Coordinates of N, CA and C and ligand atoms in Angstrom, one line a residue:
M1 N -0.3 8.7 26.3 CA -0.4 7.3 26.4 C 0.6 6.8 25.3
K2 N 1.4 5.9 25.7 CA 2.6 5.4 25.0 C 2.0 4.1 24.2
N3 N 1.1 3.2 24.9 CA 0.7 2.0 24.2 C -0.4 2.2 23.4
I4 N -0.1 2.4 22.0 CA -1.2 2.8 21.0 C -2.2 1.6 20.9
E5 N -1.6 0.4 20.8 CA -2.4 -0.8 20.7 C -3.5 -0.8 21.7
K6 N -3.2 -0.5 22.9 CA -4.1 -0.7 24.1 C -5.3 0.5 23.7
Y7 N -4.8 1.7 23.4 CA -5.5 2.9 23.2 C -6.6 2.6 22.1
L8 N -6.0 2.0 21.0 CA -7.0 1.7 19.8 C -8.0 0.7 20.0
R9 N -7.5 -0.3 20.8 CA -8.5 -1.5 21.0 C -9.6 -0.9 22.1
E10 N -9.2 -0.2 23.1 CA -10.2 0.3 24.0 C -11.2 1.3 23.4
N11 N -10.7 1.8 22.4 CA -11.6 2.8 21.6 C -12.3 2.3 20.5
G12 N -12.1 1.0 20.1 CA -12.8 0.6 19.0 C -12.3 0.9 17.6
Y13 N -11.1 1.3 17.6 CA -10.3 1.6 16.5 C -9.9 0.4 15.6
A14 N -9.6 -0.7 16.4 CA -9.0 -1.7 15.8 C -9.5 -3.0 16.2
D15 N -9.0 -4.2 15.8 CA -9.4 -5.4 16.3 C -10.9 -5.6 16.1
R16 N -11.3 -5.5 14.6 CA -12.7 -5.7 14.2 C -12.9 -7.3 13.8
G17 N -12.2 -8.2 14.3 CA -12.2 -9.6 13.8 C -11.5 -9.9 12.4
L18 N -10.7 -8.9 12.2 CA -10.0 -9.0 10.8 C -8.7 -10.0 11.1
N19 N -8.4 -10.1 12.3 CA -7.3 -11.0 12.6 C -7.7 -12.3 12.4
E20 N -8.8 -12.8 12.3 CA -9.3 -14.2 12.0 C -9.0 -14.5 10.6
K21 N -9.4 -13.3 9.6 CA -9.3 -13.6 8.2 C -7.9 -13.4 7.5
F22 N -7.1 -12.4 8.3 CA -6.0 -12.0 7.7 C -4.8 -12.2 8.6
E23 N -3.7 -12.4 8.1 CA -2.4 -12.3 9.0 C -1.7 -11.0 8.5
F24 N -1.3 -10.2 9.5 CA -0.6 -9.0 9.4 C 0.8 -9.1 9.6
R25 N 1.8 -9.0 8.7 CA 3.0 -9.2 9.1 C 4.0 -8.5 8.0
D26 N 5.3 -8.5 8.3 CA 6.4 -7.8 7.4 C 6.1 -8.6 6.1
I27 N 6.6 -8.0 5.0 CA 6.5 -8.7 3.6 C 7.7 -9.6 3.6
H28 N 7.5 -10.6 2.6 CA 8.8 -11.6 2.3 C 9.1 -11.0 0.9
K29 N 10.6 -11.2 0.8 CA 11.0 -10.7 -0.5 C 10.4 -11.4 -1.8
D30 N 10.1 -12.6 -1.6 CA 9.4 -13.5 -2.7 C 8.0 -12.9 -3.0
E31 N 7.5 -12.1 -2.1 CA 6.0 -11.5 -2.4 C 6.0 -10.2 -3.2
A32 N 7.4 -10.0 -3.9 CA 7.5 -8.5 -4.5 C 6.6 -8.5 -5.7
D33 N 6.5 -9.5 -6.4 CA 5.5 -9.4 -7.7 C 4.1 -9.1 -7.2
Q34 N 3.7 -9.8 -6.3 CA 2.3 -9.4 -5.7 C 2.1 -8.0 -5.5
A35 N 3.0 -7.3 -4.7 CA 3.0 -6.0 -4.4 C 3.1 -5.1 -5.7
V36 N 3.8 -5.5 -6.5 CA 3.7 -4.7 -7.8 C 2.5 -4.7 -8.5
E37 N 1.9 -5.9 -8.6 CA 0.6 -6.0 -9.2 C -0.6 -5.3 -8.4
I38 N -0.6 -5.5 -7.2 CA -1.6 -4.6 -6.4 C -1.5 -3.2 -6.6
E39 N -0.3 -2.7 -6.6 CA -0.1 -1.3 -6.9 C -0.5 -0.9 -8.3
Q40 N -0.3 -1.5 -9.2 CA -0.8 -1.3 -10.6 C -2.4 -1.4 -10.6
I41 N -2.9 -2.2 -9.8 CA -4.6 -2.3 -9.9 C -5.1 -1.2 -8.9
C42 N -4.3 -0.7 -8.0 CA -5.0 0.3 -6.9 C -4.8 1.8 -7.4
F43 N -3.7 2.0 -8.2 CA -3.5 3.4 -8.7 C -3.3 3.6 -10.1
P44 N -3.7 4.7 -10.5 CA -3.7 5.0 -12.0 C -2.1 5.2 -12.3
P45 N -1.7 5.0 -13.6 CA -0.4 5.0 -13.9 C 0.5 6.2 -13.4
H46 N 0.0 7.4 -13.5 CA 0.6 8.6 -13.1 C 0.9 8.7 -11.5
E47 N 0.1 7.9 -10.7 CA 0.4 7.9 -9.4 C 1.0 6.7 -8.8
A48 N 1.0 5.5 -9.6 CA 1.6 4.1 -9.0 C 3.0 4.2 -9.0
C49 N 3.4 3.4 -8.1 CA 5.0 3.3 -8.0 C 5.3 2.4 -9.0
S50 N 6.3 2.6 -9.8 CA 6.8 1.8 -10.8 C 7.3 0.4 -10.3
K51 N 7.3 -0.6 -11.2 CA 7.8 -2.1 -10.7 C 9.3 -1.8 -10.2
A52 N 10.0 -1.1 -11.0 CA 11.4 -1.0 -10.3 C 11.6 -0.4 -9.1
H53 N 11.0 0.7 -9.1 CA 10.9 1.4 -7.7 C 10.4 0.5 -6.5
M54 N 9.1 -0.3 -6.8 CA 8.7 -1.1 -5.9 C 9.5 -2.1 -5.4
K55 N 10.2 -2.7 -6.3 CA 11.3 -3.9 -6.2 C 12.3 -3.4 -5.3
D56 N 12.9 -2.2 -5.8 CA 13.9 -1.7 -5.0 C 13.7 -1.4 -3.5
R57 N 12.6 -0.8 -3.3 CA 11.9 -0.7 -1.8 C 12.0 -2.0 -1.1
I58 N 11.4 -2.9 -1.7 CA 11.3 -4.2 -0.9 C 12.6 -4.8 -0.7
E59 N 13.4 -4.8 -1.6 CA 14.7 -5.2 -1.5 C 15.6 -4.5 -0.3
K60 N 15.5 -3.1 -0.3 CA 16.1 -2.4 0.6 C 15.5 -2.2 1.9
V61 N 14.2 -1.8 1.9 CA 13.5 -1.6 3.1 C 12.1 -2.6 3.4
P62 N 12.5 -3.7 3.5 CA 11.3 -4.6 3.7 C 10.6 -4.4 5.1
E63 N 11.4 -4.1 6.0 CA 11.1 -4.0 7.3 C 9.9 -2.8 7.4
L64 N 9.8 -1.9 6.4 CA 8.7 -0.7 6.5 C 7.5 -1.2 5.6
F65 N 7.6 -2.3 5.1 CA 6.2 -2.8 4.4 C 5.6 -3.6 5.6
L66 N 4.1 -3.4 5.6 CA 3.2 -4.4 6.2 C 2.2 -4.9 5.3
V67 N 2.0 -6.1 5.3 CA 1.1 -6.7 4.4 C -0.1 -7.5 5.2
A68 N -1.1 -7.5 4.6 CA -2.3 -8.3 5.0 C -2.4 -9.5 4.0
I69 N -2.2 -10.7 4.7 CA -2.3 -11.8 3.8 C -3.8 -12.6 4.3
D70 N -4.5 -12.9 3.0 CA -5.6 -13.7 3.1 C -5.3 -15.0 3.8
K71 N -5.8 -15.4 4.9 CA -5.4 -16.8 5.4 C -6.0 -17.9 4.5
E72 N -7.1 -17.7 3.8 CA -7.6 -18.7 3.0 C -6.8 -19.0 1.7
T73 N -6.4 -18.0 1.1 CA -5.6 -18.2 -0.1 C -4.2 -18.0 -0.1
G74 N -3.7 -17.5 1.2 CA -2.1 -17.3 1.3 C -1.6 -16.1 0.5
K75 N -2.5 -15.4 -0.2 CA -2.1 -14.3 -1.0 C -2.4 -12.8 -0.2
M76 N -1.6 -12.0 -0.9 CA -1.7 -10.6 -0.3 C -3.0 -9.9 -0.7
A77 N -3.7 -9.3 0.3 CA -4.8 -8.6 0.0 C -4.7 -7.1 0.2
G78 N -3.6 -6.7 0.6 CA -3.3 -5.3 0.8 C -2.0 -5.0 1.4
F79 N -1.4 -3.8 1.4 CA -0.3 -3.5 2.1 C 0.0 -2.0 2.5
L80 N 0.8 -1.6 3.2 CA 1.2 -0.3 3.5 C 2.8 -0.4 3.5
N81 N 3.4 0.7 2.7 CA 4.8 0.8 3.0 C 5.3 2.1 3.1
G82 N 6.5 2.2 3.7 CA 7.0 3.6 3.8 C 8.6 3.6 3.9
I83 N 9.1 4.7 4.2 CA 10.6 4.8 4.3 C 10.9 5.7 5.7
A84 N 12.0 5.4 6.6 CA 12.2 6.0 7.7 C 13.2 7.2 7.5
T85 N 13.0 8.2 8.2 CA 13.8 9.3 8.1 C 14.0 10.3 9.2
N86 N 14.9 11.1 9.4 CA 15.0 12.1 10.6 C 14.4 13.4 9.7
E87 N 14.1 13.5 8.7 CA 13.5 14.6 8.1 C 12.1 14.7 8.5
G88 N 11.6 15.9 8.6 CA 10.2 16.2 9.1 C 9.2 16.6 8.1
K89 N 9.6 16.6 6.8 CA 8.5 17.0 5.8 C 8.6 16.2 4.7
F90 N 7.5 15.9 4.0 CA 7.5 14.9 2.9 C 8.1 15.6 1.7
R91 N 8.7 14.9 0.9 CA 9.3 15.3 -0.3 C 9.2 14.2 -1.3
D92 N 9.1 14.4 -2.6 CA 8.7 13.2 -3.7 C 10.0 12.4 -3.9
E93 N 11.2 12.8 -3.5 CA 12.4 11.8 -3.8 C 12.1 10.6 -2.9
F94 N 11.3 10.5 -1.8 CA 11.0 9.4 -0.9 C 10.4 8.5 -1.7
F95 N 9.5 8.8 -2.8 CA 8.9 7.8 -3.6 C 9.9 7.0 -4.6
T96 N 10.9 7.7 -4.8 CA 11.8 7.0 -5.8 C 13.3 6.6 -5.3
E97 N 13.6 7.0 -4.3 CA 15.1 6.7 -3.8 C 15.0 6.0 -2.3
A98 N 15.0 4.7 -2.3 CA 15.0 3.9 -1.3 C 16.1 4.1 -0.5
D99 N 17.2 4.5 -1.1 CA 18.6 4.5 -0.3 C 18.3 5.8 0.6
L100 N 17.3 6.8 0.6 CA 17.0 7.7 1.7 C 16.7 7.2 3.1
N101 N 16.4 5.8 3.0 CA 15.9 5.3 4.3 C 17.0 5.5 5.2
E102 N 16.6 5.9 6.5 CA 17.6 5.9 7.5 C 16.8 5.0 8.7
P103 N 17.5 3.8 8.8 CA 16.8 2.9 9.6 C 16.3 3.2 11.0
T104 N 17.1 4.1 11.7 CA 16.6 4.5 13.1 C 15.9 5.9 13.0
G105 N 15.4 6.2 11.8 CA 15.0 7.7 11.7 C 13.8 7.8 12.5
E106 N 13.5 9.0 13.0 CA 12.3 9.2 14.1 C 10.9 9.3 13.5
N107 N 10.9 9.4 12.0 CA 9.6 9.7 11.4 C 9.5 8.4 10.3
V108 N 8.3 8.3 10.0 CA 8.3 7.2 8.6 C 7.4 8.1 7.9
M109 N 7.9 8.2 6.5 CA 7.1 8.8 5.5 C 6.3 7.6 4.7
L110 N 5.0 7.5 4.8 CA 4.3 6.5 4.1 C 4.1 6.7 2.7
L111 N 4.3 5.7 1.9 CA 4.4 5.8 0.4 C 3.3 5.3 -0.3
G112 N 2.4 4.4 0.4 CA 1.3 3.9 -0.4 C 0.6 2.9 0.6
L113 N -0.8 3.0 0.5 CA -1.7 2.2 1.2 C -2.6 1.5 -0.1
D114 N -2.6 0.2 0.1 CA -3.4 -0.6 -1.1 C -4.1 -1.5 -0.6
V115 N -5.4 -1.7 -0.9 CA -6.2 -2.9 -0.7 C -7.0 -3.2 -2.0
L116 N -6.7 -4.5 -2.3 CA -7.4 -4.9 -3.5 C -8.9 -4.7 -3.5
P117 N -9.5 -4.4 -4.6 CA -10.9 -4.0 -4.8 C -12.0 -5.1 -3.9
Q118 N -11.6 -6.4 -4.2 CA -12.4 -7.4 -3.5 C -12.4 -7.5 -2.0
Y119 N -11.4 -6.7 -1.4 CA -11.3 -6.7 0.0 C -11.7 -5.4 0.6
R120 N -12.2 -4.6 -0.1 CA -12.4 -3.2 0.3 C -13.8 -3.3 1.2
G121 N -13.9 -2.1 2.0 CA -15.2 -1.8 2.5 C -15.5 -2.6 3.8
Q122 N -14.3 -3.2 4.5 CA -14.5 -4.1 5.7 C -13.7 -3.5 6.8
G123 N -12.9 -2.4 6.5 CA -12.0 -2.0 7.4 C -10.5 -2.5 7.4
L124 N -10.4 -3.1 6.3 CA -9.0 -3.7 6.2 C -7.7 -2.6 5.9
A125 N -8.1 -1.6 5.4 CA -7.1 -0.5 5.4 C -7.0 0.2 6.6
T126 N -7.9 0.4 7.4 CA -7.7 0.9 8.7 C -7.0 -0.1 9.6
E127 N -7.2 -1.3 9.5 CA -6.5 -2.5 10.4 C -5.1 -2.4 9.9
I128 N -4.7 -2.4 8.6 CA -3.4 -2.4 8.2 C -2.5 -1.1 8.9
V129 N -3.2 0.1 8.7 CA -2.7 1.2 9.4 C -2.4 1.1 10.7
F130 N -3.4 0.6 11.6 CA -3.3 0.5 13.1 C -2.1 -0.6 13.4
N131 N -2.0 -1.5 12.6 CA -1.1 -2.7 13.0 C 0.4 -2.0 12.7
Y132 N 0.4 -1.1 11.6 CA 1.6 -0.4 11.2 C 2.0 0.5 12.5
L133 N 1.0 1.2 12.8 CA 1.3 2.2 14.0 C 1.9 1.5 15.2
C134 N 1.2 0.4 15.6 CA 1.7 -0.4 16.7 C 3.0 -0.8 16.5
R135 N 3.4 -1.2 15.3 CA 4.7 -1.8 15.0 C 5.7 -0.7 15.2
E136 N 5.3 0.4 14.5 CA 6.5 1.5 14.6 C 6.5 2.1 16.0
E137 N 5.5 2.1 16.7 CA 5.7 2.7 18.1 C 6.5 1.9 18.8
K138 N 6.7 0.6 18.8 CA 7.5 -0.2 19.3 C 9.0 0.1 19.0
K139 N 9.2 0.6 17.8 CA 10.6 0.9 17.3 C 11.0 2.4 17.7
G140 N 9.9 3.0 18.4 CA 10.2 4.5 18.9 C 10.1 5.5 17.9
R141 N 9.3 5.5 16.9 CA 9.1 6.4 15.9 C 8.2 7.5 16.6
K142 N 8.3 8.7 16.0 CA 7.6 9.9 16.6 C 6.5 10.0 15.6
R143 N 6.5 10.2 14.4 CA 5.6 10.7 13.5 C 5.4 9.7 12.2
L144 N 4.2 9.5 11.7 CA 4.0 8.8 10.4 C 3.3 10.0 9.6
I145 N 4.0 10.2 8.3 CA 3.5 11.4 7.6 C 3.1 10.7 6.3
L146 N 2.1 11.2 5.6 CA 1.7 10.7 4.2 C 1.1 12.1 3.4
T147 N 1.1 11.7 2.3 CA 0.3 12.6 1.4 C -1.0 11.9 0.8
C148 N -1.9 12.9 0.6 CA -3.2 12.1 0.1 C -3.9 13.4 -0.7
L149 N -4.8 12.9 -1.8 CA -5.7 13.9 -2.3 C -6.9 14.3 -1.5
D150 N -7.5 15.3 -1.8 CA -8.7 15.8 -1.2 C -9.6 14.7 -0.6
G151 N -9.9 14.1 -1.6 CA -11.1 13.0 -1.3 C -10.7 11.9 -0.2
K152 N -9.4 11.8 0.1 CA -9.0 10.9 1.2 C -8.8 11.6 2.6
I153 N -8.9 12.8 2.6 CA -8.6 13.5 3.9 C -9.5 12.9 5.0
K154 N -10.8 12.7 4.8 CA -11.5 12.4 5.9 C -11.3 11.0 6.3
M155 N -11.0 10.2 5.4 CA -10.6 8.7 5.7 C -9.5 8.8 6.6
Y156 N -8.6 9.5 6.2 CA -7.2 9.6 7.2 C -7.6 10.2 8.6
E157 N -8.5 11.2 8.5 CA -8.7 11.8 9.7 C -9.4 10.9 10.7
K158 N -10.4 9.8 9.9 CA -11.0 8.8 10.9 C -9.9 7.9 11.5
M159 N -8.9 8.0 10.8 CA -7.6 7.1 11.4 C -6.8 7.9 12.4
R160 N -7.2 9.1 12.6 CA -6.6 10.1 13.5 C -5.3 10.8 13.0
F161 N -5.2 10.8 11.6 CA -4.3 11.6 11.1 C -4.8 13.0 11.1
V162 N -3.8 14.0 11.1 CA -4.2 15.6 11.0 C -3.8 16.1 9.7
D163 N -4.5 16.7 9.1 CA -4.3 17.4 7.9 C -3.4 18.7 8.1
L164 N -2.2 18.9 7.5 CA -1.3 19.8 7.7 C -1.4 20.8 6.6
G165 N -2.4 20.6 5.5 CA -2.6 21.6 4.5 C -1.8 21.0 3.2
I166 N -1.6 22.0 2.3 CA -1.0 21.7 0.9 C 0.3 21.3 1.1
S167 N 0.6 20.0 0.4 CA 2.0 19.5 0.4 C 3.0 20.1 -0.6
D168 N 4.3 20.0 -0.4 CA 5.2 20.4 -1.3 C 5.3 19.2 -2.6
S169 N 4.7 18.3 -2.2 CA 4.5 17.1 -3.3 C 3.8 17.5 -4.4
V170 N 4.3 17.1 -5.7 CA 3.7 17.4 -6.9 C 3.5 16.1 -7.7
W171 N 3.8 15.1 -7.0 CA 3.6 13.7 -7.5 C 2.4 13.5 -8.5
G172 N 2.8 13.1 -9.7 CA 1.6 12.7 -10.7 C 1.0 14.0 -11.2
D173 N 1.5 15.2 -11.0 CA 1.1 16.5 -11.2 C -0.1 17.0 -10.5
E174 N -0.4 16.4 -9.4 CA -1.6 16.7 -8.6 C -1.3 17.4 -7.3
E175 N -2.4 18.0 -6.7 CA -2.2 18.7 -5.4 C -2.6 17.8 -4.3
W176 N -1.6 17.8 -3.5 CA -1.6 16.8 -2.3 C -1.6 17.5 -1.0
H177 N -2.3 16.8 -0.1 CA -2.3 17.3 1.4 C -1.3 16.5 2.3
D178 N -0.4 17.1 3.0 CA 0.3 16.4 4.0 C -0.6 16.1 5.2
M179 N -0.3 14.8 5.5 CA -1.2 14.5 6.8 C -0.1 13.6 7.8
C180 N -0.4 13.9 9.2 CA 0.6 13.4 10.1 C -0.1 12.7 11.1
Y181 N 0.3 11.7 11.7 CA 0.0 11.0 12.9 C 1.2 11.1 13.9
T182 N 0.8 11.8 15.1 CA 1.9 11.8 16.0 C 1.6 10.5 16.9
I183 N 2.6 9.8 17.1 CA 2.7 8.6 17.7 C 2.3 8.6 19.4
N184 N 3.0 9.6 19.9 CA 2.7 9.8 21.2 C 1.5 10.5 21.4
V185 N 0.5 9.7 21.8 CA -1.0 10.2 21.8 C -1.4 10.8 23.0
E186 N -0.5 10.8 24.0 CA -0.7 11.3 25.4 C -1.6 12.7 25.3
G187 N -2.6 12.8 26.0 CA -3.3 14.1 26.1 C -4.1 14.4 24.8
K188 N -4.4 13.4 23.9 CA -5.3 13.6 22.8 C -6.6 13.1 23.0
Ligands
COA1 C1 -8.3 3.8 -0.1 C2 -8.4 2.3 0.4 C3 -7.1 1.8 0.8 C4 -9.4 1.9 1.5 O1 -9.4 0.6 1.8 P1 -10.7 -0.2 2.6 O2 -10.1 -1.4 3.1 O3 -11.8 -0.1 1.8 O4 -10.9 1.0 3.6 P2 -11.5 0.9 5.0 O5 -12.6 -0.2 4.9 O6 -10.6 0.7 6.1 O7 -12.3 2.2 5.2 C5 -11.8 3.2 6.1 C6 -12.8 4.5 6.1 O8 -12.3 5.2 4.8 C7 -13.3 5.6 4.2 N1 -13.1 5.1 2.7 C8 -12.7 4.0 2.2 N2 -12.4 4.0 1.0 C9 -12.5 5.2 0.6 C10 -12.2 6.1 -0.7 N3 -12.0 5.3 -1.9 N4 -12.3 7.3 -0.6 C11 -12.7 8.0 0.4 N5 -12.9 7.4 1.7 C12 -12.8 6.1 1.7 C13 -14.5 4.7 4.4 O9 -15.6 5.5 4.5 C14 -14.1 4.2 5.7 O10 -14.8 4.7 6.8 P3 -16.2 3.8 7.5 O11 -15.7 2.7 7.9 O12 -16.5 4.7 8.6 O13 -17.2 3.8 6.4 C15 -8.6 1.3 -1.0 O14 -10.1 1.8 -1.6 C16 -7.6 1.4 -2.2 O15 -6.6 0.6 -2.0 N6 -7.7 2.4 -3.0 C17 -7.0 2.5 -4.0 C18 -5.5 3.1 -3.5 C19 -5.6 4.4 -2.8 O16 -6.3 5.4 -2.9 N7 -4.9 4.4 -1.6 C20 -5.0 5.6 -0.7 C21 -4.0 6.5 -1.2 S1 -3.9 8.1 -0.2

């Protein structure tokens, strides 16, 4: 099946009423400070993207951010960001070198999924990921690849990512798993 949006909605993966409370869209460059702050809240210092790298990413690759905006406050509640590439394997340089972005790359390396604590537990991260998938399917991407720690494997499996085993990544001196979502879901 080519149309992920149709598949996800038919199978109850998305559209849990969150579109009424949140707007899902590309980031605006003047929202960089909000993203920096959210990243510092969501991740411990050794895992978080630095302010400089986050700003560089937003400057150079804004089209690969997807933010959820609380319609009541107009502020960001969470976001997902990535970098496009024709490479097939995750490496840590994607975290720090926004210049590696290949705009028409067939894959997207996902660099961070953040939801502010007060917005957690209502499916917002899932909705952000699925909005991202739908958007990138339209651009013809083949795979979305991310790294996660042991404790998050099940969460991403629920979002239909597949665990590829231990990653080459040594980000923050931790052991990561590579996980992959193949966008063409035909036959799955
Ligand atoms: C992880 C995070 C993005 C989840 O956000 P959320 O909006 O609460 O997630 P959802 O409500 O969409 O939850 C989706 C599923 O993941 C699971 N899950 C949620 N948070 C989890 C966590 N911290 N650890 C393990 N599983 C988790 C839930 O069980 C849920 O499944 P369910 O709906 O069947 O119960 C959020 O807690 C966060 O920003 N944490 C800090 C940053 C982080 O760890 N990001 C991911 C890095 S790999």
